[in-house]
PDB file of C-alpha atoms in Angstrom:
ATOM      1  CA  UNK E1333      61.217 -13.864-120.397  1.00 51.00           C
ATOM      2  CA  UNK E1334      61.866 -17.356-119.507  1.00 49.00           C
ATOM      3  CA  UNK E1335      65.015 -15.931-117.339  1.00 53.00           C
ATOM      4  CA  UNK E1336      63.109 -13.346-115.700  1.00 55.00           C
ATOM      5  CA  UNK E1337      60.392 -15.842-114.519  1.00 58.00           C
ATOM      6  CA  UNK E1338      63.234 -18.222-112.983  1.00 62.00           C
ATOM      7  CA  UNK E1339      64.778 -15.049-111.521  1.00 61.00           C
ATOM      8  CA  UNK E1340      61.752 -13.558-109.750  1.00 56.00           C
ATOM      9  CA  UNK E1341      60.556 -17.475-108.748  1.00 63.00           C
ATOM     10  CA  UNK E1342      64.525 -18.176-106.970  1.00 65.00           C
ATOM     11  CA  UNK E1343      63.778 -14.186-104.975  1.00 58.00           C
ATOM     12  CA  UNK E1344      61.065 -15.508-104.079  1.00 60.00           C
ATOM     13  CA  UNK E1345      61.543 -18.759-102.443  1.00 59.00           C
ATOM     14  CA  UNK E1346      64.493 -16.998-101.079  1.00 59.00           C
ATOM     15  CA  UNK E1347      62.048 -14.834 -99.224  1.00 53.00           C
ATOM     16  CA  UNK E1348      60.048 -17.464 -98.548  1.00 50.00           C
ATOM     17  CA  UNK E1349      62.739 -19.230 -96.401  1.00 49.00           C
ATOM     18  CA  UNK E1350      64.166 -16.395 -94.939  1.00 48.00           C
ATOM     19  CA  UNK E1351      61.036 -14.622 -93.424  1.00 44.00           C
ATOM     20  CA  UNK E1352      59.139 -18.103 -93.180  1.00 45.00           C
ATOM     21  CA  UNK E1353      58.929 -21.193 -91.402  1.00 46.00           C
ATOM     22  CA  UNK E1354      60.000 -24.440 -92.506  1.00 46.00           C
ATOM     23  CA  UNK E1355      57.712 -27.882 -91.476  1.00 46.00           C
ATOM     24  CA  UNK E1356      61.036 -28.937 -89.234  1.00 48.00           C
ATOM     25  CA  UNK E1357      60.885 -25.505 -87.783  1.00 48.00           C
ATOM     26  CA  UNK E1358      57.421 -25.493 -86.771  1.00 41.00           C
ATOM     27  CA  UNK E1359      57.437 -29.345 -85.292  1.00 48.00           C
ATOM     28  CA  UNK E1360      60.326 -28.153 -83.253  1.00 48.00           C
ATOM     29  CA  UNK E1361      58.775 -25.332 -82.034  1.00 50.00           C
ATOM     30  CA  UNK E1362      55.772 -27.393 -81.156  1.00 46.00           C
ATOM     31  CA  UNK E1363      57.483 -29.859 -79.318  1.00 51.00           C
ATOM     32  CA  UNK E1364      59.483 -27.707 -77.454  1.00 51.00           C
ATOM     33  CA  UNK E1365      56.358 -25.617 -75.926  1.00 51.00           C
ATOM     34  CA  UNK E1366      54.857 -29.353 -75.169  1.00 54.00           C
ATOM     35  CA  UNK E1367      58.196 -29.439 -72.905  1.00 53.00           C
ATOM     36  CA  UNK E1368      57.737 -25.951 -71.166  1.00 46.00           C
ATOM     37  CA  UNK E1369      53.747 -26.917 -70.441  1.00 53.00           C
ATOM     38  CA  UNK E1370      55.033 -30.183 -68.986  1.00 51.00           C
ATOM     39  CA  UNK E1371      57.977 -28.636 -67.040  1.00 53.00           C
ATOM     40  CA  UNK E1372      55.253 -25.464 -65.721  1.00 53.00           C
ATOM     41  CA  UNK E1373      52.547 -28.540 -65.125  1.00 53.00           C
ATOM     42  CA  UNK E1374      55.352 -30.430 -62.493  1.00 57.00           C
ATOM     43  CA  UNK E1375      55.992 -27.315 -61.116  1.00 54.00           C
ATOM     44  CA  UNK E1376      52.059 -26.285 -60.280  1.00 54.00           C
ATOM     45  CA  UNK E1377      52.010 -29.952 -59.287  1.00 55.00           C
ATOM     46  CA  UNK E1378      54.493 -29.912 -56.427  1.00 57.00           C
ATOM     47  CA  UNK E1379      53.646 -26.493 -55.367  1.00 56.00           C
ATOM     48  CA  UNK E1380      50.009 -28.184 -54.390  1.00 58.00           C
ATOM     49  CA  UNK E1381      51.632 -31.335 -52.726  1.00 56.00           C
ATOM     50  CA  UNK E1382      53.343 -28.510 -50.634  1.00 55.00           C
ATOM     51  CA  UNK E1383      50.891 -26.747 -50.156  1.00 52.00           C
ATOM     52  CA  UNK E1384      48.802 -29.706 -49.568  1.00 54.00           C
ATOM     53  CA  UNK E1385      51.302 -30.960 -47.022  1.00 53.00           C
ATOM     54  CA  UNK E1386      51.276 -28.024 -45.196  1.00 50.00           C
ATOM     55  CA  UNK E1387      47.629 -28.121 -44.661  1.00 51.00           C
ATOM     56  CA  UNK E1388      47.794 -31.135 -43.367  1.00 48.00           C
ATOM     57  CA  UNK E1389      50.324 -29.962 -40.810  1.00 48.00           C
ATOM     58  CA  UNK E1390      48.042 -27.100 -39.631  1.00 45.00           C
ATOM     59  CA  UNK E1391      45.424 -29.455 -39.284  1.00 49.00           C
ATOM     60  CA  UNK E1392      47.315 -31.708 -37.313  1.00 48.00           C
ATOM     61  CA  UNK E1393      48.276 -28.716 -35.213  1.00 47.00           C
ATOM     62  CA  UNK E1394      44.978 -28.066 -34.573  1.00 53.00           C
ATOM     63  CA  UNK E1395      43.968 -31.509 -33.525  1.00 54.00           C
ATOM     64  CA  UNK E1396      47.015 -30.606 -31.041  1.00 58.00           C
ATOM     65  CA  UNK E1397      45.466 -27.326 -29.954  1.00 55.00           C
ATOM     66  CA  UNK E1398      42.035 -29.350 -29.300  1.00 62.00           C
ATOM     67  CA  UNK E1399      43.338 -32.187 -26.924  1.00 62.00           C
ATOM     68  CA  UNK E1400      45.221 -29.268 -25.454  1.00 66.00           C
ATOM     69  CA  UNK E1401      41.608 -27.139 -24.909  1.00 68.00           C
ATOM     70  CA  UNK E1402      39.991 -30.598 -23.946  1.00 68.00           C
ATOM     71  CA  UNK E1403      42.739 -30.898 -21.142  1.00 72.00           C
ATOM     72  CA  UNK E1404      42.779 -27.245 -20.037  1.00 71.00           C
ATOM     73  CA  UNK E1405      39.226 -27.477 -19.772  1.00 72.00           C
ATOM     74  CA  UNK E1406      39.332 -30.619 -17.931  1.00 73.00           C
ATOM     75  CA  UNK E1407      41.018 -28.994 -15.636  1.00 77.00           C
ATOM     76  CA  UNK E1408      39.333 -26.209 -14.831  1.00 76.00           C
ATOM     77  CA  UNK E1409      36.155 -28.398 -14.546  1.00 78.00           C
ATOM     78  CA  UNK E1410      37.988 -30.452 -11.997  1.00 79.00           C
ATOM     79  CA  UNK E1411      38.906 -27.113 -10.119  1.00 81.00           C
ATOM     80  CA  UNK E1412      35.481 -26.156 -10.105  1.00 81.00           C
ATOM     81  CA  UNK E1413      34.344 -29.221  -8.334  1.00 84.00           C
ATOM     82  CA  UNK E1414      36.726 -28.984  -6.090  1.00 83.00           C
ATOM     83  CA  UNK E1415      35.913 -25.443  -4.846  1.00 85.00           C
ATOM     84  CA  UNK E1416      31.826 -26.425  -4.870  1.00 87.00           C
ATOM     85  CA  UNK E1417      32.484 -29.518  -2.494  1.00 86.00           C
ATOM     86  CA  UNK E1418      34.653 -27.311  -0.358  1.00 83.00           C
ATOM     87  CA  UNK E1419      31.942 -24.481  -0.076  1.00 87.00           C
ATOM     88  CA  UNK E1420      29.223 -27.314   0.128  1.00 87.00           C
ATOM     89  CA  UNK E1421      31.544 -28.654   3.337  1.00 81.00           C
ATOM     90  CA  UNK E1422      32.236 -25.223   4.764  1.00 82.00           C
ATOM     91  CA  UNK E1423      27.986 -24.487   4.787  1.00 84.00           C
ATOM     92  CA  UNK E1424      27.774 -28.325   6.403  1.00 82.00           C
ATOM     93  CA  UNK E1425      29.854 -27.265   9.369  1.00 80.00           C
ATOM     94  CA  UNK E1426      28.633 -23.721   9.747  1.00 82.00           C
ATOM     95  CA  UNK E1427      25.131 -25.203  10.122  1.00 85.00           C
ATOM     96  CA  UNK E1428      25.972 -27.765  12.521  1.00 81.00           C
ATOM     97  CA  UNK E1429      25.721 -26.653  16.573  1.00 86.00           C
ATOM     98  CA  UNK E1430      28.264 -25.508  18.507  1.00 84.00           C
ATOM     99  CA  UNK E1431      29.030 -28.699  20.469  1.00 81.00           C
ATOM    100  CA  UNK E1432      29.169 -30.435  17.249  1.00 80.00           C
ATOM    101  CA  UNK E1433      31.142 -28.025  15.620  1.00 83.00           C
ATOM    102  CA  UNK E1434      33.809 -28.305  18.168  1.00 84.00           C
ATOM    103  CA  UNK E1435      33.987 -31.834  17.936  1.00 79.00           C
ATOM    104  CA  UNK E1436      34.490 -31.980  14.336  1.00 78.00           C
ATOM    105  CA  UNK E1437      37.407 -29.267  14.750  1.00 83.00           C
ATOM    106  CA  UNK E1438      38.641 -31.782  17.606  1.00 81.00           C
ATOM    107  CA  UNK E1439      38.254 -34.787  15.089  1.00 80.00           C
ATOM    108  CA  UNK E1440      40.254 -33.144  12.310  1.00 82.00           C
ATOM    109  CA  UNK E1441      43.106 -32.444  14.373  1.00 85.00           C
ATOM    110  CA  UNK E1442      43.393 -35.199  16.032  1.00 85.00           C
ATOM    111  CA  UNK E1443      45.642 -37.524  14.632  1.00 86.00           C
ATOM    112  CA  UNK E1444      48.021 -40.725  15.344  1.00 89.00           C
ATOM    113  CA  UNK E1445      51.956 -40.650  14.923  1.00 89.00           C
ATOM    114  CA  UNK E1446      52.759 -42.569  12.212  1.00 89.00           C
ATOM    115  CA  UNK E1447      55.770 -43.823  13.382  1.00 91.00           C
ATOM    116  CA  UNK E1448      54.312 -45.467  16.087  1.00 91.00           C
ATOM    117  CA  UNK E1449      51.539 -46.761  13.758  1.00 91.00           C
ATOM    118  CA  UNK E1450      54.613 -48.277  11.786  1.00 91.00           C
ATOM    119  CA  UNK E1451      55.848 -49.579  14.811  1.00 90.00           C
ATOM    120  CA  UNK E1452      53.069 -51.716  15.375  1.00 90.00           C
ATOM    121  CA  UNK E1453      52.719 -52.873  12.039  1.00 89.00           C
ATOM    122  CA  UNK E1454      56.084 -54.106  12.170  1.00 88.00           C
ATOM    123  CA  UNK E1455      55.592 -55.975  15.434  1.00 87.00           C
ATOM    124  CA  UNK E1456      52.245 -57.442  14.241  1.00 85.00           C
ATOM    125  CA  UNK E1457      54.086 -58.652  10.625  1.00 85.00           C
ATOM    126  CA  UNK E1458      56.782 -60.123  12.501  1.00 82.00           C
ATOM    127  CA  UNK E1459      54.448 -62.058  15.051  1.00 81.00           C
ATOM    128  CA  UNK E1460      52.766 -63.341  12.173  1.00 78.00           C
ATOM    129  CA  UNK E1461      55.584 -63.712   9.554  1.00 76.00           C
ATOM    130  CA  UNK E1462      57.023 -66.108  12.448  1.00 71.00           C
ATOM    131  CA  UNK E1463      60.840 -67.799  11.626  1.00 70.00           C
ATOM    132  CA  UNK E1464      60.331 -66.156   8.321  1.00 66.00           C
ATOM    133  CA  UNK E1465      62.929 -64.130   6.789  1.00 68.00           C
ATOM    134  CA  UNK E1466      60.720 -62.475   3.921  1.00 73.00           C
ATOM    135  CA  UNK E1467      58.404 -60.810   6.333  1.00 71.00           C
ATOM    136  CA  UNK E1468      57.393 -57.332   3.999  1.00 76.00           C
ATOM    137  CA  UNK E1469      58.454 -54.252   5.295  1.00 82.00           C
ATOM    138  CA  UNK E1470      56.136 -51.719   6.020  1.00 84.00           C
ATOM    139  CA  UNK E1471      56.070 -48.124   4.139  1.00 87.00           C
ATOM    140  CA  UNK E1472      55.488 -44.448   5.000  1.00 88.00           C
ATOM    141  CA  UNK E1473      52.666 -44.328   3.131  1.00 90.00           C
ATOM    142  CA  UNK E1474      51.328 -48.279   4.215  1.00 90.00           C
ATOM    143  CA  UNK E1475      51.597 -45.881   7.784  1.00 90.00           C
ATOM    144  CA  UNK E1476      49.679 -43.348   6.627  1.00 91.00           C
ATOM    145  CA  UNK E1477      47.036 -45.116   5.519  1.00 92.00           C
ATOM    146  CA  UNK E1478      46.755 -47.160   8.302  1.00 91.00           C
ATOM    147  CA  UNK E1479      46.928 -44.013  10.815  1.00 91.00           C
ATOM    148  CA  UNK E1480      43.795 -42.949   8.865  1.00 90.00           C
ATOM    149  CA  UNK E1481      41.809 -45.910   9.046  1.00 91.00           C
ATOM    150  CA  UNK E1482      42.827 -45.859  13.426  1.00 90.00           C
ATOM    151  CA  UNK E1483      41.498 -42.800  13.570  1.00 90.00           C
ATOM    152  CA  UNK E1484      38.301 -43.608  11.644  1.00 89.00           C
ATOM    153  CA  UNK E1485      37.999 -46.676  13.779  1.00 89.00           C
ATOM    154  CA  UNK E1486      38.251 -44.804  17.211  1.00 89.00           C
ATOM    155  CA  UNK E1487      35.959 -42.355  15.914  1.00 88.00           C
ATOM    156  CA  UNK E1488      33.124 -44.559  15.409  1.00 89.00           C
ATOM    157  CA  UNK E1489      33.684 -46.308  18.985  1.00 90.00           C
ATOM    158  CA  UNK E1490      33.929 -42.856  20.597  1.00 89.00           C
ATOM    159  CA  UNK E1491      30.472 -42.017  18.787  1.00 88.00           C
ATOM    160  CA  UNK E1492      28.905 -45.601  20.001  1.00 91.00           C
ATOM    161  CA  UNK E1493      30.132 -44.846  23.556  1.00 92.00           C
ATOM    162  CA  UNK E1494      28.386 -41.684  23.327  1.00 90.00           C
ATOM    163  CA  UNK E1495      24.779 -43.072  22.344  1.00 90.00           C
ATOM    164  CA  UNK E1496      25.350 -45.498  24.845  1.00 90.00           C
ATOM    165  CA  UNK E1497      25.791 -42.642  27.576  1.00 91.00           C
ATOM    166  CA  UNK E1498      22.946 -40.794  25.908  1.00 90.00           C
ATOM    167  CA  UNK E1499      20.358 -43.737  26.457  1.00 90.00           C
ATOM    168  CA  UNK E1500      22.012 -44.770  29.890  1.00 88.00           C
ATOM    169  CA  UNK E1501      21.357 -41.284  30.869  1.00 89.00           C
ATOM    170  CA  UNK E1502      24.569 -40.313  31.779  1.00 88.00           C
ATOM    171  CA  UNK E1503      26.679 -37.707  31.323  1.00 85.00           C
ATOM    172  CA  UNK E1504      30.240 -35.666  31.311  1.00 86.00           C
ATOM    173  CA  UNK E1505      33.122 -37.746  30.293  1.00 88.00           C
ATOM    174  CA  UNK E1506      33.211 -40.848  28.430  1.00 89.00           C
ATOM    175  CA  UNK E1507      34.473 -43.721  30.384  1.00 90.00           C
ATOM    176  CA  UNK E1508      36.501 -46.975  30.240  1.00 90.00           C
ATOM    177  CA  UNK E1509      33.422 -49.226  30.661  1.00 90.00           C
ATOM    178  CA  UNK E1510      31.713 -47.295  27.852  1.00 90.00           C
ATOM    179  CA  UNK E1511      34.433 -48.055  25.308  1.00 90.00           C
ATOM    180  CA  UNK E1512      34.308 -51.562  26.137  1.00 91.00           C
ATOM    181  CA  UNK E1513      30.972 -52.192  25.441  1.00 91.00           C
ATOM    182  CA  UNK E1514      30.896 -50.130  22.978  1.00 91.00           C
ATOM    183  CA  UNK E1515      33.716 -52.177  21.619  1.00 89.00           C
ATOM    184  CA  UNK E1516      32.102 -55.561  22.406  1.00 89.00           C
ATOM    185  CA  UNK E1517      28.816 -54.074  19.962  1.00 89.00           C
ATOM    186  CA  UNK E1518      31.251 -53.283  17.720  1.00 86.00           C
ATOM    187  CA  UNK E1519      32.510 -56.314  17.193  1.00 85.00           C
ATOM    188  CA  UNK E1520      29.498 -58.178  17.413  1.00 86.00           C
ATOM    189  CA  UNK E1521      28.069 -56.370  14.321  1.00 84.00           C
ATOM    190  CA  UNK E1522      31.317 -56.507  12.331  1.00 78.00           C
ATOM    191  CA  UNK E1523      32.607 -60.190  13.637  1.00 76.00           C
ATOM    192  CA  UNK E1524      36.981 -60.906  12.514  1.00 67.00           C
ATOM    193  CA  UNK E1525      39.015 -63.550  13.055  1.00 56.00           C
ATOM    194  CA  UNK E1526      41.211 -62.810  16.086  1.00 58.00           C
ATOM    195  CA  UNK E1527      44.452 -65.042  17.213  1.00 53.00           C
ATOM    196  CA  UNK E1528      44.608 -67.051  20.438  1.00 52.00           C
ATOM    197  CA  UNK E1529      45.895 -64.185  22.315  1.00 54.00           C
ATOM    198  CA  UNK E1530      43.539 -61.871  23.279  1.00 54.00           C
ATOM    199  CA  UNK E1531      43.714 -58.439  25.247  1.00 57.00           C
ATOM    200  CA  UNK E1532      40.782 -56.806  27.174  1.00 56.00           C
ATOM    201  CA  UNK E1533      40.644 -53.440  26.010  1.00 53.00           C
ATOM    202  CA  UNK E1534      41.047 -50.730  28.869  1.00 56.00           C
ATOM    203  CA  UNK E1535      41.925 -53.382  31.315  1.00 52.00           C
TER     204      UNK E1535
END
C-alpha cells in the first residue's frame, strides 16, 4: 500500500508541475507585465507631448492669423478714412461758389518747377556756405518740399493782396503795388532775420 501511496503522490506532483505554475514562474510573469505597462505608459506619454506640441503650434498659428486680421483690418480702416476725407473734400468744393471754385482748381494746378526751386537752393547754400567746401547738397525731394511750401507762401500773399483790393475798393487784376504791401504786412506779422542784401519785391 505503502508503494501505491508514493506512486499516486510522484503522478501527482508530476501533474502538479506540468499543468501548474511554479513561484519563479509567476514572479517572472509579474515582472515582465510591470515592463509592458511601463513600455505602453512611455508610449501614451510621448504621444501627449506630441500631441501637446502640436497644440501649441496651432495656437501659435493662430496668434499668427490674429496679428494678420489686426493688420488686414488696419488697413481697411485706414482705407475707409481715406475715402470719407476725400468725399468730405469733394462736398467742400461742390459747395463753395463758382469764383471760388475756379480758384481752387487754379491753386491745385498751379505749381513751381522743381528744378528751378533746386536751383535756388543751391545758389542760396552756396552764398551762405561761403569758402566752404562741405556746403550740403540739395535733394529731389528737399525740392519738393520746398516747391510746396513756395506755393503755400504765394498763396497766402495772393489772398492778402486780394482783401487789400476788396477794402481799397478796387477791382480786376491784382497788381504789383498790392503784392508789396501785402508782402510788407506779411512780414510785419511773421518778422525773420534777413541778410544785408535786400531786394524790393516787384521792383
Amino acid at each position: 500500500m505503502s508503494n501505491i501511496d508514493d506512486e499516486l503522490d510522484e503522478a501527482m506532483m508530476e501533474d502538479e508541475n506540468e499543468g501548474g505554475m511554479t513561484q519563479d514562474d509567476v514572479e517572472g510573469d509579474a515582472s515582465n507585465n510591470d515592463d509592458v505597462d511601463k513600455t505602453q505608459s512611455t508610449e501614451n506619454s510621448d504621444e501627449d507631448n506630441e500631441a501637446n506640441d502640436g497644440d501649441g503650434d496651432i495656437d501659435e498659428g493662430d496668434d499668427t492669423g490674429d496679428d494678420n486680421d489686426d493688420s488686414v483690418k488696419d488697413e481697411d480702416d485706414d482705407e475707409n478714412n481715406e475715402e470719407t476725407e476725400n468725399l468730405a473734400k469733394l462736398k467742400f468744393i461742390q459747395s463753395l461758389p463758382e469764383g471760388k471754385m475756379r480758384q481752387h482748381e487754379q491753386y491745385r494746378r498751379s505749381h513751381f518747377d522743381k528744378m528751378v526751386v533746386k536751383r535756388c537752393m543751391m545758389q542760396v547754400i552756396e552764398e551762405s556756405s561761403g569758402n566752404d567746401r562741405k556746403a550740403p547738397s540739395v535733394h529731389m525731394n528737399l525740392s519738393i518740399v520746398m516747391s510746396g511750401l513756395a506755393k503755400k507762401f504765394v498763396g497766402e500773399l495772393t489772398e492778402k493782396a486780394r482783401e487789400l483790393m476788396e477794402k481799397n475798393g478796387e477791382s480786376g487784376p491784382i497788381r504789383p503795388h498790392h503784392l508789396r504791401e501785402a508782402h510788407r504786412k506779411y512780414y510785419k506779422a511773421h518778422p525773420l532775420a534777413r541778410g544785408r542784401q535786400r531786394r524790393r519785391l516787384l521792383a
